[in-house]
Structures are given as structure tokens and as C-alpha cells.
């Protein structure tokens, strides 16, 4: 199967990583601190070096790394059996009865 999106990433030296090492996970937490604590000021303190929360342990983290193995982007997928941010932190955005959770769903 030809996947041109992935080819484009590879052409520019980027890698998508699904099984992150402890070092890569740390870099993801550092990037989150940069974005959510310092740039957006949504959580934590601008002095925070890493950002983690109660959703991390039940999540799959995916990162995009550049040619120097620096994390340049990341996404966290929260499994269906765990509490979701939409259920808790952002519960005002969607009524609970409109959130379809099933074994094959993730946030």
C-alpha cells in the first residue's frame, strides 16, 4: 500500500513514533510544558519544565521526530476504558449522553 503522507514525512527527515522511549516521553512532556504552560498558560506554571496529568498513564503517546530525534509534535490518545478529558475537564463542551464510548473508541 502506498502512503504518500508518510513518504512526505520521510522525505523531510521526519519520523512518526508509536512506541516512545523514556527519553522521547520526557521530550513530549517538555514540549507540552512549552505549549500548555508557557505559550498558552492553560495549566501549570511558566516555570514548569515538564507537563503531565492524570490522563497520561492510560494513554498512547505518538510523536513526530525530526532528523536530530527532537520531538516536534505529539498527540495523546486516551483509551476508552479511562476517563476522558471530554468527560471531565471539558465536560461543558458535550453532554455525557452524546459521548460515544466503546471498546474501539479513543479520545
Tab-separated table of N, CA and C in Angstrom:
chain	number	residue	atom	x	y	z
A	1	UNK	N	0.838	-1.182	0.000
A	1	UNK	CA	0.000	0.000	0.000
A	1	UNK	C	0.885	1.249	0.000
A	2	UNK	N	0.564	2.186	-0.838
A	2	UNK	CA	1.324	3.418	-0.990
A	2	UNK	C	0.732	4.481	-0.075
A	3	UNK	N	1.534	5.036	0.805
A	3	UNK	CA	1.070	6.056	1.737
A	3	UNK	C	1.872	7.325	1.492
A	4	UNK	N	1.342	8.211	0.665
A	4	UNK	CA	2.085	9.410	0.274
A	4	UNK	C	2.290	10.368	1.440
A	5	UNK	N	1.385	10.382	2.415
A	5	UNK	CA	1.568	11.262	3.573
A	5	UNK	C	2.820	10.863	4.347
A	6	UNK	N	2.997	9.583	4.576
A	6	UNK	CA	4.166	9.118	5.303
A	6	UNK	C	5.433	9.339	4.478
A	7	UNK	N	5.348	9.153	3.176
A	7	UNK	CA	6.501	9.416	2.313
A	7	UNK	C	6.942	10.863	2.434
A	8	UNK	N	5.989	11.790	2.487
A	8	UNK	CA	6.309	13.203	2.633
A	8	UNK	C	7.048	13.479	3.929
A	9	UNK	N	6.620	12.823	5.013
A	9	UNK	CA	7.323	12.959	6.285
A	9	UNK	C	8.755	12.472	6.135
A	10	UNK	N	8.900	11.294	5.555
A	10	UNK	CA	10.227	10.696	5.416
A	10	UNK	C	11.120	11.519	4.498
A	11	UNK	N	10.537	12.105	3.454
A	11	UNK	CA	11.308	12.940	2.534
A	11	UNK	C	11.955	14.125	3.251
A	12	UNK	N	11.329	14.609	4.309
A	12	UNK	CA	11.835	15.758	5.054
A	12	UNK	C	12.557	15.345	6.328
A	13	UNK	N	12.799	14.048	6.488
A	13	UNK	CA	13.562	13.573	7.634
A	13	UNK	C	12.756	13.365	8.906
A	14	UNK	N	11.434	13.408	8.813
A	14	UNK	CA	10.593	13.219	9.991
A	14	UNK	C	10.247	11.749	10.178
A	15	UNK	N	10.053	11.368	11.446
A	15	UNK	CA	9.619	10.016	11.782
A	15	UNK	C	8.428	10.094	12.714
A	16	UNK	N	7.447	9.221	12.505
A	16	UNK	CA	6.326	9.086	13.425
A	16	UNK	C	6.636	7.889	14.307
A	17	UNK	N	6.614	8.098	15.633
A	17	UNK	CA	6.995	7.066	16.586
A	17	UNK	C	5.808	6.745	17.492
A	18	UNK	N	5.439	5.456	17.524
A	18	UNK	CA	4.316	4.989	18.351
A	18	UNK	C	4.781	4.396	19.674
A	19	UNK	N	5.948	3.822	19.700
A	19	UNK	CA	6.498	3.239	20.935
A	19	UNK	C	7.657	4.106	21.382
A	20	UNK	N	7.351	5.054	22.236
A	20	UNK	CA	8.348	6.031	22.649
A	20	UNK	C	9.240	5.486	23.758
A	21	UNK	N	10.492	5.845	23.691
A	21	UNK	CA	11.447	5.514	24.749
A	21	UNK	C	11.180	6.458	25.931
A	22	UNK	N	11.717	6.152	27.108
A	22	UNK	CA	11.579	7.091	28.223
A	22	UNK	C	12.117	8.485	27.887
A	23	UNK	N	13.205	8.553	27.152
A	23	UNK	CA	13.765	9.838	26.748
A	23	UNK	C	12.804	10.598	25.826
A	24	UNK	N	12.201	9.897	24.879
A	24	UNK	CA	11.244	10.541	23.971
A	24	UNK	C	9.997	10.993	24.724
A	25	UNK	N	9.524	10.178	25.681
A	25	UNK	CA	8.376	10.585	26.501
A	25	UNK	C	8.698	11.845	27.291
A	26	UNK	N	9.911	11.932	27.795
A	26	UNK	CA	10.338	13.127	28.527
A	26	UNK	C	10.300	14.341	27.595
A	27	UNK	N	10.781	14.170	26.369
A	27	UNK	CA	10.767	15.274	25.406
A	27	UNK	C	9.335	15.702	25.073
A	28	UNK	N	8.406	14.744	25.007
A	28	UNK	CA	6.998	15.075	24.786
A	28	UNK	C	6.486	15.919	25.949
A	29	UNK	N	6.803	15.523	27.190
A	29	UNK	CA	6.374	16.276	28.375
A	29	UNK	C	6.978	17.682	28.393
A	30	UNK	N	8.203	17.805	27.914
A	30	UNK	CA	8.845	19.119	27.828
A	30	UNK	C	8.162	19.989	26.777
A	31	UNK	N	7.816	19.401	25.632
A	31	UNK	CA	7.105	20.144	24.590
A	31	UNK	C	5.737	20.587	25.098
A	32	UNK	N	5.039	19.707	25.809
A	32	UNK	CA	3.735	20.066	26.376
A	32	UNK	C	3.873	21.229	27.360
A	33	UNK	N	4.933	21.236	28.174
A	33	UNK	CA	5.149	22.348	29.102
A	33	UNK	C	5.358	23.650	28.328
A	34	UNK	N	6.129	23.574	27.244
A	34	UNK	CA	6.364	24.759	26.419
A	34	UNK	C	5.049	25.319	25.879
A	35	UNK	N	4.211	24.431	25.357
A	35	UNK	CA	2.961	24.869	24.731
A	35	UNK	C	1.894	25.215	25.766
A	36	UNK	N	1.571	24.285	26.659
A	36	UNK	CA	0.425	24.460	27.549
A	36	UNK	C	0.714	25.309	28.786
A	37	UNK	N	1.954	25.296	29.285
A	37	UNK	CA	2.296	26.083	30.483
A	37	UNK	C	2.832	27.470	30.137
A	38	UNK	N	3.716	27.546	29.145
A	38	UNK	CA	4.346	28.822	28.845
A	38	UNK	C	3.634	29.604	27.743
A	39	UNK	N	3.351	28.975	26.600
A	39	UNK	CA	2.735	29.719	25.497
A	39	UNK	C	1.260	30.021	25.751
A	40	UNK	N	0.475	28.983	26.032
A	40	UNK	CA	-0.972	29.165	26.179
A	40	UNK	C	-1.390	29.507	27.610
A	41	UNK	N	-0.545	29.140	28.580
A	41	UNK	CA	-0.837	29.362	30.008
A	41	UNK	C	-2.157	28.719	30.428
A	42	UNK	N	-2.429	27.526	29.873
A	42	UNK	CA	-3.661	26.785	30.201
A	42	UNK	C	-3.535	26.042	31.520
A	43	UNK	N	-2.328	25.637	31.870
A	43	UNK	CA	-2.137	24.800	33.050
A	43	UNK	C	-0.753	25.031	33.617
A	44	UNK	N	-0.566	24.628	34.857
A	44	UNK	CA	0.756	24.693	35.462
A	44	UNK	C	1.295	26.105	35.570
A	45	UNK	N	2.601	26.189	35.592
A	45	UNK	CA	3.320	27.450	35.751
A	45	UNK	C	4.284	27.623	34.582
A	46	UNK	N	4.563	28.868	34.189
A	46	UNK	CA	5.563	29.089	33.143
A	46	UNK	C	6.936	28.527	33.507
A	47	UNK	N	7.167	28.273	34.800
A	47	UNK	CA	8.444	27.720	35.254
A	47	UNK	C	8.510	26.199	35.116
A	48	UNK	N	7.367	25.554	34.848
A	48	UNK	CA	7.351	24.090	34.734
A	48	UNK	C	8.218	23.636	33.567
A	49	UNK	N	9.047	22.643	33.794
A	49	UNK	CA	9.908	22.089	32.746
A	49	UNK	C	9.213	20.946	32.014
A	50	UNK	N	8.276	20.260	32.678
A	50	UNK	CA	7.515	19.166	32.060
A	50	UNK	C	6.041	19.349	32.400
A	51	UNK	N	5.180	18.782	31.575
A	51	UNK	CA	3.740	18.809	31.826
A	51	UNK	C	3.218	17.387	31.697
A	52	UNK	N	2.625	16.905	32.765
A	52	UNK	CA	1.967	15.595	32.796
A	52	UNK	C	0.681	15.769	33.566
A	53	UNK	N	-0.293	14.893	33.292
A	53	UNK	CA	-1.528	14.957	34.052
A	53	UNK	C	-2.098	13.566	34.270
A	54	UNK	N	-3.272	13.532	34.880
A	54	UNK	CA	-3.885	12.255	35.262
A	54	UNK	C	-4.296	11.397	34.072
A	55	UNK	N	-4.291	11.922	32.868
A	55	UNK	CA	-4.688	11.169	31.682
A	55	UNK	C	-3.521	10.428	31.028
A	56	UNK	N	-2.310	10.763	31.379
A	56	UNK	CA	-1.132	10.207	30.714
A	56	UNK	C	-0.973	8.694	30.863
A	57	UNK	N	-1.231	8.169	32.051
A	57	UNK	CA	-0.959	6.748	32.286
A	57	UNK	C	-1.852	5.820	31.474
A	58	UNK	N	-3.058	6.247	31.110
A	58	UNK	CA	-3.973	5.420	30.320
A	58	UNK	C	-4.001	5.854	28.864
A	59	UNK	N	-2.902	6.416	28.392
A	59	UNK	CA	-2.845	6.955	27.036
A	59	UNK	C	-1.731	6.324	26.216
A	60	UNK	N	-1.917	6.404	24.918
A	60	UNK	CA	-0.864	6.058	23.973
A	60	UNK	C	-0.339	7.380	23.425
A	61	UNK	N	0.949	7.553	23.507
A	61	UNK	CA	1.566	8.786	23.025
A	61	UNK	C	2.213	8.506	21.669
A	62	UNK	N	2.001	9.418	20.744
A	62	UNK	CA	2.584	9.326	19.409
A	62	UNK	C	3.342	10.630	19.182
A	63	UNK	N	4.556	10.523	18.662
A	63	UNK	CA	5.366	11.727	18.454
A	63	UNK	C	5.904	11.777	17.038
A	64	UNK	N	6.159	12.993	16.588
A	64	UNK	CA	6.862	13.224	15.329
A	64	UNK	C	8.237	13.745	15.710
A	65	UNK	N	9.266	13.059	15.215
A	65	UNK	CA	10.651	13.429	15.499
A	65	UNK	C	11.315	13.925	14.223
A	66	UNK	N	12.211	14.893	14.385
A	66	UNK	CA	12.948	15.390	13.230
A	66	UNK	C	14.230	14.583	13.033
A	67	UNK	N	15.088	15.035	12.127
A	67	UNK	CA	16.313	14.301	11.804
A	67	UNK	C	17.266	14.169	12.987
A	68	UNK	N	17.176	15.088	13.944
A	68	UNK	CA	18.030	15.043	15.135
A	68	UNK	C	17.338	14.327	16.306
A	69	UNK	N	16.217	13.669	16.022
A	69	UNK	CA	15.410	12.952	17.025
A	69	UNK	C	14.811	13.880	18.080
A	70	UNK	N	14.596	15.140	17.703
A	70	UNK	CA	13.901	16.071	18.584
A	70	UNK	C	12.402	15.944	18.326
A	71	UNK	N	11.622	16.009	19.387
A	71	UNK	CA	10.164	15.940	19.263
A	71	UNK	C	9.675	17.283	18.741
A	72	UNK	N	8.990	17.257	17.592
A	72	UNK	CA	8.460	18.490	17.018
A	72	UNK	C	6.935	18.522	17.051
A	73	UNK	N	6.329	17.415	17.456
A	73	UNK	CA	4.883	17.348	17.579
A	73	UNK	C	4.496	16.065	18.283
A	74	UNK	N	3.344	16.079	18.914
A	74	UNK	CA	2.905	14.890	19.632
A	74	UNK	C	1.389	14.915	19.785
A	75	UNK	N	0.840	13.734	19.949
A	75	UNK	CA	-0.579	13.590	20.232
A	75	UNK	C	-0.718	12.482	21.269
A	76	UNK	N	-1.733	12.615	22.092
A	76	UNK	CA	-2.005	11.619	23.119
A	76	UNK	C	-3.383	11.056	22.834
A	77	UNK	N	-3.495	9.732	22.770
A	77	UNK	CA	-4.767	9.067	22.531
A	77	UNK	C	-5.170	8.375	23.835
A	78	UNK	N	-6.297	8.809	24.402
A	78	UNK	CA	-6.767	8.258	25.668
A	78	UNK	C	-7.693	7.080	25.377
A	79	UNK	N	-7.398	5.950	25.990
A	79	UNK	CA	-8.158	4.721	25.761
A	79	UNK	C	-9.588	4.837	26.287
A	80	UNK	N	-10.490	4.056	25.713
A	80	UNK	CA	-11.910	4.170	26.050
A	80	UNK	C	-12.224	3.800	27.484
A	81	UNK	N	-11.464	2.906	28.105
A	81	UNK	CA	-11.785	2.467	29.470
A	81	UNK	C	-11.400	3.507	30.524
A	82	UNK	N	-10.609	4.490	30.134
A	82	UNK	CA	-10.137	5.518	31.063
A	82	UNK	C	-11.037	6.753	30.997
A	83	UNK	N	-11.017	7.577	32.050
A	83	UNK	CA	-11.726	8.858	31.954
A	83	UNK	C	-11.119	9.692	30.823
A	84	UNK	N	-11.965	10.376	30.109
A	84	UNK	CA	-11.521	11.242	29.024
A	84	UNK	C	-11.523	12.688	29.484
A	85	UNK	N	-10.751	13.522	28.827
A	85	UNK	CA	-10.789	14.952	29.112
A	85	UNK	C	-12.166	15.516	28.786
A	86	UNK	N	-12.812	14.980	27.757
A	86	UNK	CA	-14.140	15.455	27.377
A	86	UNK	C	-15.178	15.140	28.451
A	87	UNK	N	-14.976	14.052	29.192
A	87	UNK	CA	-15.870	13.695	30.310
A	87	UNK	C	-15.649	14.570	31.525
A	88	UNK	N	-14.444	15.059	31.691
A	88	UNK	CA	-14.053	15.690	32.945
A	88	UNK	C	-13.679	17.164	32.748
A	89	UNK	N	-12.516	17.414	32.247
A	89	UNK	CA	-12.003	18.778	32.114
A	89	UNK	C	-12.886	19.639	31.208
A	90	UNK	N	-13.346	19.060	30.103
A	90	UNK	CA	-14.144	19.810	29.135
A	90	UNK	C	-15.591	19.324	29.083
A	91	UNK	N	-16.140	18.909	30.211
A	91	UNK	CA	-17.494	18.333	30.239
A	91	UNK	C	-18.565	19.315	29.776
A	92	UNK	N	-18.326	20.605	29.864
A	92	UNK	CA	-19.310	21.592	29.416
A	92	UNK	C	-19.430	21.646	27.895
A	93	UNK	N	-18.479	21.068	27.184
A	93	UNK	CA	-18.496	21.119	25.716
A	93	UNK	C	-19.434	20.111	25.075
A	94	UNK	N	-19.672	18.991	25.760
A	94	UNK	CA	-20.522	17.948	25.180
A	94	UNK	C	-21.244	17.209	26.311
A	95	UNK	N	-22.557	17.087	26.218
A	95	UNK	CA	-23.288	16.323	27.234
A	95	UNK	C	-22.805	14.876	27.258
A	96	UNK	N	-22.700	14.301	28.457
A	96	UNK	CA	-22.185	12.936	28.612
A	96	UNK	C	-22.942	11.933	27.761
A	97	UNK	N	-24.248	12.107	27.595
A	97	UNK	CA	-25.036	11.145	26.809
A	97	UNK	C	-24.762	11.241	25.312
A	98	UNK	N	-24.005	12.253	24.891
A	98	UNK	CA	-23.659	12.382	23.470
A	98	UNK	C	-22.239	11.903	23.171
A	99	UNK	N	-21.534	11.454	24.196
A	99	UNK	CA	-20.183	10.944	24.007
A	99	UNK	C	-20.271	9.436	23.843
A	100	UNK	N	-19.911	8.955	22.677
A	100	UNK	CA	-19.998	7.521	22.378
A	100	UNK	C	-18.687	6.838	22.764
A	101	UNK	N	-18.712	6.159	23.901
A	101	UNK	CA	-17.546	5.398	24.337
A	101	UNK	C	-17.808	3.929	24.089
A	102	UNK	N	-16.846	3.272	23.473
A	102	UNK	CA	-16.949	1.841	23.215
A	102	UNK	C	-15.532	1.286	23.211
A	103	UNK	N	-15.385	-0.042	23.227
A	103	UNK	CA	-14.030	-0.621	23.252
A	103	UNK	C	-13.133	-0.175	22.104
A	104	UNK	N	-13.718	0.223	20.985
A	104	UNK	CA	-12.899	0.641	19.842
A	104	UNK	C	-12.832	2.161	19.697
A	105	UNK	N	-13.207	2.893	20.753
A	105	UNK	CA	-13.173	4.354	20.718
A	105	UNK	C	-12.007	4.872	21.557
A	106	UNK	N	-11.546	6.046	21.210
A	106	UNK	CA	-10.494	6.713	21.969
A	106	UNK	C	-10.683	8.203	21.816
A	107	UNK	N	-10.110	8.956	22.735
A	107	UNK	CA	-10.195	10.410	22.658
A	107	UNK	C	-8.818	10.938	22.282
